[in-house]
Coordinates of C-alpha atoms in Angstrom, one line a residue:
M1 CA -20.2 241.7 -59.0
E2 CA -22.0 240.6 -55.8
P3 CA -21.4 242.6 -52.6
R4 CA -19.4 241.0 -49.8
E5 CA -20.7 240.5 -46.3
S6 CA -20.5 243.6 -44.3
D7 CA -17.5 244.0 -41.9
F8 CA -19.9 246.0 -39.8
Q9 CA -22.6 243.3 -39.4
S10 CA -23.8 242.9 -35.8
P11 CA -24.2 239.4 -34.4
I12 CA -28.0 239.4 -34.4
I13 CA -30.4 236.5 -34.1
T14 CA -31.3 234.2 -36.9
K15 CA -34.8 233.8 -38.3
S16 CA -35.5 230.6 -36.4
Q17 CA -34.3 232.1 -33.2
L18 CA -36.4 235.3 -33.7
S19 CA -39.6 233.3 -33.9
T20 CA -39.1 231.6 -30.6
T21 CA -37.0 233.9 -28.4
Q22 CA -36.9 237.5 -27.5
P23 CA -33.6 239.5 -27.4
S24 CA -33.0 240.9 -24.0
P25 CA -33.7 244.6 -24.1
S26 CA -31.2 247.0 -22.6
P27 CA -31.8 247.8 -18.9
S28 CA -34.1 250.8 -18.5
P29 CA -35.6 252.7 -15.6
S30 CA -38.8 251.1 -14.2
P31 CA -41.8 253.1 -15.5
V32 CA -44.9 253.7 -13.6
P33 CA -47.4 251.0 -14.7
A34 CA -50.2 252.4 -17.0
P35 CA -53.8 251.6 -16.4
S36 CA -54.9 248.4 -18.1
S37 CA -57.4 250.4 -20.2
V38 CA -54.6 252.5 -21.5
M39 CA -52.4 249.5 -22.3
R40 CA -55.3 247.9 -24.2
L41 CA -55.3 251.0 -26.4
W42 CA -51.5 251.3 -26.5
R43 CA -51.0 247.9 -28.3
P44 CA -52.9 248.7 -31.5
A45 CA -51.3 252.2 -31.6
A46 CA -47.9 250.6 -31.2
Q47 CA -48.7 248.1 -33.9
R48 CA -49.7 250.8 -36.4
N49 CA -46.6 252.8 -35.6
L50 CA -44.2 249.9 -36.1
R51 CA -45.8 248.9 -39.4
N52 CA -45.5 252.6 -40.6
Q53 CA -41.9 252.9 -39.5
W54 CA -40.8 249.6 -41.1
S55 CA -42.6 250.4 -44.3
K56 CA -40.7 253.7 -44.3
L57 CA -37.4 252.0 -43.7
L58 CA -38.0 249.8 -46.7
A59 CA -39.0 252.7 -48.9
I60 CA -36.0 254.7 -47.7
F61 CA -33.6 251.9 -48.5
R62 CA -35.0 251.8 -52.0
D63 CA -34.4 255.5 -52.2
W64 CA -30.8 254.8 -51.1
C65 CA -30.4 252.2 -53.9
S66 CA -31.7 254.7 -56.5
S67 CA -29.4 257.6 -55.3
S68 CA -26.4 255.3 -55.1
S69 CA -27.0 254.0 -58.7
S70 CA -27.4 257.5 -60.1
A71 CA -24.2 258.6 -58.3
R72 CA -22.3 255.8 -59.7
S73 CA -23.5 256.6 -63.2
H74 CA -22.3 260.2 -62.8
A75 CA -19.0 259.0 -61.4
T76 CA -18.5 256.7 -64.4
C77 CA -19.1 259.6 -66.8
L78 CA -16.8 261.8 -64.8
V79 CA -14.0 259.2 -64.9
N80 CA -14.5 258.6 -68.7
S81 CA -14.4 262.3 -69.5
F82 CA -11.2 262.8 -67.4
L83 CA -9.4 259.9 -68.9
S84 CA -10.4 260.9 -72.5
Q85 CA -9.0 264.4 -71.8
K86 CA -5.9 263.0 -70.2
Y87 CA -4.9 260.7 -73.0
M88 CA -6.2 262.9 -75.9
N89 CA -2.7 263.9 -77.0
G90 CA -1.6 260.3 -77.5
M91 CA -4.7 259.2 -79.3
N92 CA -4.6 258.3 -83.0
L93 CA -7.4 260.4 -84.6
G94 CA -7.0 259.1 -88.1
V95 CA -8.4 261.4 -90.7
L96 CA -9.5 263.8 -88.0
S97 CA -5.9 264.7 -87.2
D98 CA -5.8 267.3 -89.9
M99 CA -8.7 269.3 -88.5
P100 CA -7.6 272.6 -87.0
D101 CA -7.4 272.5 -83.2
I102 CA -9.3 269.2 -83.0
R103 CA -7.5 268.1 -79.9
K104 CA -7.9 271.4 -78.1
K105 CA -11.6 271.6 -78.8
A106 CA -12.1 268.0 -77.7
C107 CA -10.2 268.6 -74.4
Q108 CA -12.4 271.7 -73.8
K109 CA -15.5 269.6 -74.3
F110 CA -14.3 266.9 -72.0
F111 CA -13.4 269.5 -69.3
K112 CA -16.9 270.9 -69.5
Q113 CA -18.3 267.4 -69.1
Q114 CA -16.2 266.9 -66.0
V115 CA -17.6 270.1 -64.4
L116 CA -21.1 268.9 -65.1
Y117 CA -20.7 265.4 -63.8
R118 CA -18.8 266.6 -60.8
S119 CA -21.8 268.7 -59.8
K120 CA -24.2 265.9 -60.4
L121 CA -22.1 263.5 -58.3
L122 CA -22.0 265.9 -55.4
S123 CA -25.8 266.4 -55.7
C124 CA -26.4 262.7 -55.6
Y125 CA -24.1 262.4 -52.6
K126 CA -26.1 265.1 -50.8
D127 CA -29.3 263.1 -51.6
M128 CA -27.7 259.9 -50.1
V129 CA -26.9 261.7 -46.9
A130 CA -30.4 263.0 -46.7
V131 CA -31.7 259.5 -47.2
V132 CA -29.6 258.1 -44.4
T133 CA -30.7 260.9 -42.0
R134 CA -34.4 259.9 -42.8
M135 CA -33.5 256.3 -42.1
V136 CA -31.9 257.1 -38.8
N137 CA -34.9 259.2 -37.7
S138 CA -37.3 256.5 -38.6
S139 CA -35.3 253.9 -36.7
R140 CA -35.5 256.2 -33.6
S141 CA -39.3 256.6 -33.9
M142 CA -40.5 253.0 -33.1
R143 CA -41.6 253.6 -29.6
C144 CA -45.2 254.6 -28.8
Y145 CA -45.8 257.1 -26.0
L146 CA -48.9 258.1 -24.2
K147 CA -49.9 261.7 -25.2
G148 CA -51.4 263.7 -22.4
S149 CA -52.5 262.5 -18.9
R150 CA -52.8 258.8 -18.0
S151 CA -56.1 259.7 -16.3
S152 CA -57.5 261.3 -19.5
P153 CA -60.7 259.6 -20.7
L154 CA -59.3 259.8 -24.3
A155 CA -56.0 258.0 -24.8
Q156 CA -53.8 259.4 -27.5
F157 CA -50.3 258.3 -28.5
S158 CA -47.2 259.9 -30.0
C159 CA -43.7 259.0 -31.3
S160 CA -42.2 261.5 -28.9
S161 CA -42.2 261.3 -25.1
Q162 CA -44.0 263.8 -22.9
N163 CA -43.5 262.0 -19.6
D164 CA -40.2 260.9 -18.1
N165 CA -41.9 257.9 -16.6
D166 CA -43.1 256.7 -20.0
I167 CA -40.4 254.9 -22.0
G168 CA -42.8 254.0 -24.8
D169 CA -42.2 250.2 -24.8
G170 CA -45.5 249.1 -23.1
G171 CA -43.5 247.7 -20.2
G172 CA -41.7 245.3 -22.5
L173 CA -44.8 243.4 -23.5
P174 CA -45.0 241.8 -27.0
V175 CA -46.4 244.2 -29.5
F176 CA -47.6 241.5 -32.0
T177 CA -46.8 237.9 -31.1
F178 CA -43.4 237.5 -29.6
W179 CA -41.3 240.6 -29.8
P180 CA -41.2 243.7 -27.6
I181 CA -40.4 247.0 -29.2
A182 CA -36.7 246.7 -28.2
S183 CA -36.4 243.7 -30.6
F184 CA -37.7 245.8 -33.5
E185 CA -35.3 248.6 -32.6
E186 CA -32.4 246.2 -32.5
L187 CA -33.0 245.0 -36.0
A188 CA -33.6 248.5 -37.3
S189 CA -30.3 249.6 -35.8
E190 CA -28.6 246.8 -37.7
V191 CA -30.1 248.0 -41.0
V192 CA -29.0 251.6 -40.2
Q193 CA -25.5 250.5 -39.3
M194 CA -25.0 248.8 -42.6
V195 CA -26.1 251.9 -44.6
T196 CA -24.3 254.5 -42.5
S197 CA -21.1 252.5 -42.8
E198 CA -21.5 252.4 -46.6
L199 CA -22.3 256.1 -46.7
N200 CA -19.0 256.7 -44.8
L201 CA -17.0 254.7 -47.4
K202 CA -18.8 256.4 -50.3
R203 CA -17.8 259.8 -48.8
L204 CA -14.2 258.8 -49.2
L205 CA -14.8 257.8 -52.8
V206 CA -16.7 261.0 -53.5
M207 CA -13.7 263.0 -52.1
E208 CA -11.3 261.2 -54.5
L209 CA -13.6 261.3 -57.5
L210 CA -14.4 265.0 -57.1
S211 CA -10.7 265.8 -56.9
I212 CA -9.5 264.1 -60.1
C213 CA -8.7 266.9 -62.6
D214 CA -6.0 268.4 -64.7
E215 CA -2.9 269.4 -62.7
K216 CA -3.4 273.0 -63.8
V217 CA -6.6 273.3 -61.8
A218 CA -5.9 270.7 -59.1
Q219 CA -5.4 273.3 -56.3
D220 CA -8.8 274.9 -57.0
I221 CA -11.0 271.8 -56.6
E222 CA -8.9 269.5 -54.4
L223 CA -10.9 268.2 -51.4
H224 CA -9.7 266.9 -48.1
W225 CA -11.5 264.6 -45.6
S226 CA -12.0 267.5 -43.1
D227 CA -13.7 269.7 -45.7
E228 CA -17.4 270.2 -45.7
F229 CA -18.5 269.0 -49.1
Y230 CA -21.8 271.1 -49.1
A231 CA -23.3 273.6 -46.7
G232 CA -24.8 271.8 -43.7
E233 CA -23.1 268.4 -44.4
F234 CA -21.6 268.2 -41.0
D235 CA -25.0 268.7 -39.3
D236 CA -26.4 265.9 -41.4
L237 CA -23.4 263.6 -40.5
R238 CA -23.9 264.3 -36.8
I239 CA -27.5 262.9 -37.1
C240 CA -25.9 259.8 -38.7
N241 CA -23.3 259.6 -35.9
L242 CA -20.6 260.0 -38.5
Y243 CA -19.0 263.2 -37.2
S244 CA -16.4 263.3 -34.5
E245 CA -16.7 266.3 -32.2
E246 CA -13.3 265.4 -30.7
A247 CA -11.5 265.5 -34.0
C248 CA -13.8 268.2 -35.5
E249 CA -14.1 266.2 -38.7
P250 CA -16.2 263.3 -40.1
V251 CA -15.4 259.8 -38.7
F252 CA -13.0 258.1 -41.1
P253 CA -14.0 254.7 -42.5
S254 CA -12.4 251.7 -40.9
L255 CA -12.9 248.0 -40.6
R256 CA -14.5 246.7 -37.5
S257 CA -11.2 245.1 -36.3
S258 CA -9.1 248.2 -36.9
Q259 CA -9.0 251.9 -36.6
S260 CA -8.1 254.5 -39.2
H261 CA -7.1 258.1 -38.7
T262 CA -6.9 260.8 -41.3
S263 CA -3.5 261.8 -40.0
S264 CA -2.2 258.6 -41.6
I265 CA -3.8 259.3 -45.0
Q266 CA -1.9 260.9 -47.8
Y267 CA -4.1 262.9 -50.2
K268 CA -2.6 261.8 -53.5
H269 CA -5.9 261.9 -55.4
Q270 CA -4.5 259.3 -57.8
A271 CA -5.8 259.6 -61.4
D272 CA -4.5 256.3 -62.7
S273 CA -7.1 254.5 -64.8
D274 CA -6.7 251.3 -62.8
V275 CA -7.2 253.1 -59.5
L276 CA -10.3 254.9 -60.8
Q277 CA -11.7 251.6 -61.9
V278 CA -11.2 250.2 -58.4
Y279 CA -13.1 253.2 -57.0
L280 CA -16.1 252.6 -59.4
T281 CA -16.1 248.8 -58.6
T282 CA -16.0 249.5 -54.9
W283 CA -19.0 251.8 -55.3
L284 CA -21.0 249.2 -57.0
A285 CA -20.0 246.4 -54.6
E286 CA -21.4 248.2 -51.5
V287 CA -19.2 246.0 -49.3
N288 CA -20.8 247.2 -46.0
I289 CA -24.3 246.1 -47.0
D290 CA -25.2 242.4 -46.7
R291 CA -28.2 242.0 -49.0
C292 CA -28.9 238.5 -47.8
R293 CA -29.1 239.7 -44.2
L294 CA -31.2 242.7 -45.2
D295 CA -33.7 240.4 -46.9
E296 CA -33.8 238.2 -43.8
I297 CA -34.4 241.1 -41.5
F298 CA -37.3 242.5 -43.6
A299 CA -38.7 239.0 -44.0
V300 CA -38.8 238.1 -40.3
V301 CA -40.0 241.6 -39.2
G302 CA -42.8 241.3 -41.8
E303 CA -43.7 237.9 -40.5
E304 CA -43.9 239.1 -37.0
M305 CA -46.0 242.1 -37.9
H306 CA -48.2 240.0 -40.4
V307 CA -47.3 242.3 -43.3
N308 CA -45.3 241.7 -46.5
L309 CA -42.1 243.9 -46.5
S310 CA -40.8 243.2 -50.0

């Protein structure tokens, strides 16, 4: 099924507007003007950096798609194994019914499969978090700073600032044709917002899917939203701005027009087949990612930079 338009989409400019106007960058402190010779060298360095970072963003998003697809495959196998074990006693096995302990052996097999696919799903989720942290870091590395002294005869540039007076945007001048660096950052932020919102929702689905199990072992593997799913997860979520220091737990998914709190959530970990199918369908839909908008963003950015981002 086709994903729906993201509830988290920012009201950004259209393609026609982007080619003729410049978004107003956020107010920033007035930097000390760089020598004209330095600025002449800054522009090609900034162009190279922007091309590199946007190429990285596209490659990282493809990694996201791959990890998300693998995770859904493991989740589907986990659900199928669980439901097969759950309904084994009511199945008509035909001529196999007379085989000694056939149902018991089948249930043991399905249980081992659940352990395997639970581990694989968690591993894919960890990969997805790592992908998003890379995307966040790339979106924050689009500025180009002078490296060393402004009076140095050899101008070098870096993605990190070494001077408080250098904000890395070339004084707001267009880097290629129309846009200053702030415009590229604004669109990169929109891409990152879509993916981080989807990661947040998928964490909720992972929690539910990892917690489906036989009632006899439910207490041993049951997860809650405030749990750390793997060592170092909360540090990764902080980078993605998905961890609340005030609540001391990850930010809970919510629609743009509402707020959700974990205090109002009941951890039922429902194992009904219809509910599990909804989880799998929601995973596939990626409701927070507007593919049409993403295609438009990469197209107009590529057009501005004179490269093909596809």
